[in-house]
CSV table of C-alpha atoms in Angstrom, one decimal:
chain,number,residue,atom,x,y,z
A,918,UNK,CA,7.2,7.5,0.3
A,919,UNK,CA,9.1,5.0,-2.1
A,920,UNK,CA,7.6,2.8,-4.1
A,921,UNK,CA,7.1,-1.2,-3.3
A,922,UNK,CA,8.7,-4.0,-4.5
A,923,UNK,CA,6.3,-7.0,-5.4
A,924,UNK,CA,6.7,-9.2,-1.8
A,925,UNK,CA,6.5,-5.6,0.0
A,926,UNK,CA,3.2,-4.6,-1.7
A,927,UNK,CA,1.9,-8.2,-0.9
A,928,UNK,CA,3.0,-8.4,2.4
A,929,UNK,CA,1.5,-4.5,2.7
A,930,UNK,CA,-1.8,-5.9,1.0
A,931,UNK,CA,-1.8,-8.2,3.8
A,932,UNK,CA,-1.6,-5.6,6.4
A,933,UNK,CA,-3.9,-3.8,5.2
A,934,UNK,CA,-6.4,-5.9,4.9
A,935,UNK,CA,-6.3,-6.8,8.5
A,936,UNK,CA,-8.2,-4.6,11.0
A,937,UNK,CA,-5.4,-6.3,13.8
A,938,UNK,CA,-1.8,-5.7,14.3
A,939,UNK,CA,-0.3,-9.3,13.0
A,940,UNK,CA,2.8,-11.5,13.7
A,941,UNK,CA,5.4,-12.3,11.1
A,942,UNK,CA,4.0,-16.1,11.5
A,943,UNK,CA,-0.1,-14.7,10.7
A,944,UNK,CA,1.9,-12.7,8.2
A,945,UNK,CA,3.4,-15.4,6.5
A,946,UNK,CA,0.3,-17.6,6.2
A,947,UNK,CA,-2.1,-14.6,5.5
A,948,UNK,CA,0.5,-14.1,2.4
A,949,UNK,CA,0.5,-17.7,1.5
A,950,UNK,CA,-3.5,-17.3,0.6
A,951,UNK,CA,-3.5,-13.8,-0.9
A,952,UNK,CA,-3.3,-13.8,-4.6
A,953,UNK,CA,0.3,-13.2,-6.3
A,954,UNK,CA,1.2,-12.2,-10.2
A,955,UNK,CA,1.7,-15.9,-10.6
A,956,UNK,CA,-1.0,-18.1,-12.0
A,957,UNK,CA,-1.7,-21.3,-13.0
A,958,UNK,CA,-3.1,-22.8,-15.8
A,959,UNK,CA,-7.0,-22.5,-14.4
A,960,UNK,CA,-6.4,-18.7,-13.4
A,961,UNK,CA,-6.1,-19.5,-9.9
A,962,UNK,CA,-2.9,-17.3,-7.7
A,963,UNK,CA,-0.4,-19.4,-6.5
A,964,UNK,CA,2.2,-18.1,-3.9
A,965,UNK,CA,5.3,-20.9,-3.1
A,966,UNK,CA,5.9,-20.9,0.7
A,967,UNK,CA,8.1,-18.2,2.0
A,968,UNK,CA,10.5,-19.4,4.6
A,969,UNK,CA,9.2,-16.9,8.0
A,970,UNK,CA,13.0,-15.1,8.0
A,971,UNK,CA,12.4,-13.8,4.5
A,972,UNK,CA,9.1,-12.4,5.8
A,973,UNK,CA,10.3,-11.1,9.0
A,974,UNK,CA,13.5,-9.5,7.1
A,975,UNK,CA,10.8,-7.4,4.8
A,976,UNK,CA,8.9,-6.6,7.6
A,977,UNK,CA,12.2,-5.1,9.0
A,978,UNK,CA,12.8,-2.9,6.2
A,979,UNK,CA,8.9,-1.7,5.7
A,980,UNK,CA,9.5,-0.5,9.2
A,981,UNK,CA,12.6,1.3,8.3
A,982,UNK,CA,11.2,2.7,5.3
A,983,UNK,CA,8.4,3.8,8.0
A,984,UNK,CA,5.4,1.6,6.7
A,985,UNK,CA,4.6,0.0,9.3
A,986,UNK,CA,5.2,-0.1,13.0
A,987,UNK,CA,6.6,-3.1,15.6
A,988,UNK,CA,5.3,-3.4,19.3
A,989,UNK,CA,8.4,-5.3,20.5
A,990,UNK,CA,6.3,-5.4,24.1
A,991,UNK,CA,4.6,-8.2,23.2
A,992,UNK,CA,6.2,-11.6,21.8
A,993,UNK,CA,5.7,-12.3,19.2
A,994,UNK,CA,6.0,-8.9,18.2
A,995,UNK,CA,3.2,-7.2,15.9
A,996,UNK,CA,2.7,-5.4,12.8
A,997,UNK,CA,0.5,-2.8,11.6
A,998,UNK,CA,0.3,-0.6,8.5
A,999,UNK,CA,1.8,2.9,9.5
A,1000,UNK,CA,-0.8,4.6,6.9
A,1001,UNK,CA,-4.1,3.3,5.2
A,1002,UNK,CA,-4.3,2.2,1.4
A,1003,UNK,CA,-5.7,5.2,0.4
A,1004,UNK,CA,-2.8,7.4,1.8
A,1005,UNK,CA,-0.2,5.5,0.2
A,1006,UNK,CA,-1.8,5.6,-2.8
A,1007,UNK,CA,-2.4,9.6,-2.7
A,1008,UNK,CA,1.4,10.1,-1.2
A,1009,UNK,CA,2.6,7.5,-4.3
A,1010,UNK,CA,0.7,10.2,-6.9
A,1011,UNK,CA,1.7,13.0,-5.3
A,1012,UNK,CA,5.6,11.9,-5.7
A,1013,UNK,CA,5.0,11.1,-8.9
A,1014,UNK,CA,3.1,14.2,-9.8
A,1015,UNK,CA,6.5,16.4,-8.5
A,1016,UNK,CA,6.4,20.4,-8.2
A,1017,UNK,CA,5.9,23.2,-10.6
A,1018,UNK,CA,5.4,22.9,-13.9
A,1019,UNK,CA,6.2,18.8,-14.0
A,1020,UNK,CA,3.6,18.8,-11.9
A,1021,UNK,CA,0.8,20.8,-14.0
A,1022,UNK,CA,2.5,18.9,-17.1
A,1023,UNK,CA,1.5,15.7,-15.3
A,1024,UNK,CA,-2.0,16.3,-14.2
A,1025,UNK,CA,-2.7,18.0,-17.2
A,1026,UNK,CA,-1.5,14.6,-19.2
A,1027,UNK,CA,-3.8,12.5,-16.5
A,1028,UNK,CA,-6.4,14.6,-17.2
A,1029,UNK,CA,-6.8,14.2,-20.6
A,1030,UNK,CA,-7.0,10.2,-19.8
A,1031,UNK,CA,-9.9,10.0,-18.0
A,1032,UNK,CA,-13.1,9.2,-19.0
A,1033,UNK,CA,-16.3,10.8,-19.0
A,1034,UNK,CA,-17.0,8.8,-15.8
A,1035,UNK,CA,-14.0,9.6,-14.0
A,1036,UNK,CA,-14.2,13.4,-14.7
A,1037,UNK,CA,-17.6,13.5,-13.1
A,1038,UNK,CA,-16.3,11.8,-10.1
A,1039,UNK,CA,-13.3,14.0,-10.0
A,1040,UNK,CA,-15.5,16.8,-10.3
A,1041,UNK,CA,-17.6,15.7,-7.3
A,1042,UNK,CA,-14.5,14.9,-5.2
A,1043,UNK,CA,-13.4,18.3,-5.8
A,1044,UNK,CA,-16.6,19.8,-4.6
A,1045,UNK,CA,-17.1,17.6,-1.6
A,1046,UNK,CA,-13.2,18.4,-0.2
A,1047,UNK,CA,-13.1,21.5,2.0
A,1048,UNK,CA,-11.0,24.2,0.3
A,1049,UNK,CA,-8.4,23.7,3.5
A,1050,UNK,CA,-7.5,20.0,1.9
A,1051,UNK,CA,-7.5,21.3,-1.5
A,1052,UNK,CA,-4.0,23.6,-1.2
């Protein structure tokens, strides 16, 4: 799974946030209300208004990159997230964690980051996870 650009994580944000397939349209104006890097002065997000084929041209390449999935038998057709938060978030780690020794390099460097908090909670993940998800 690649990473995102900063429109494609908003727009996925936006996805995922809805229990509902959406339209490019409910996309667009969902997007236009979620917060972005930008800010003004008082702290509050501002997003400028993205023309729809900007937002429907993303949408077409999240759904090559296999994000999310079209129903083209409905008009206007839909959107939906392919994969929840959390599983992009685990697949994004595991890329970045790699194989063999880069990877035990890399978890050994995360886990000397953590605090005292997260190590208990990592410790109780660990437990609760059956031994079948843990390989």
């Amino acid at each position: 799974m690649a990473n995102l650009g900063e429109l494609e994580r908003a727009i996925m944000d936006v996805l995922w946030d809805s229990a509902d397939s959406l339209p490019a349209p409910e996309v667009r104006e969902r997007l236009a209300e979620h917060p972005s890097p930008e800010t003004s002065a008082t702290g509050v997000a501002t997003r400028k208004e993205l023309a729809i084929t900007t937002v429907m041209t993303v949408l077409s390449r999240l759904e090559k990159k296999s994000f999310v999935s079209r129903d083209r038998t409905i008009r206007p057709h839909e959107y939906r997230a392919r994969h929840t938060r959390a599983e992009h978030t685990a697949q994004v780690v595991d890329d970045v964690l790699g194989v063999g020794e880069r990877r035990e390099a890399a978890l050994a460097r995360f886990i000397g980051q953590v605090s005292p908090e997260e190590a208990r909670e990592l410790r109780r993940l660990l437990k609760d996870t059956p031994v079948s998800q843990q390989v």
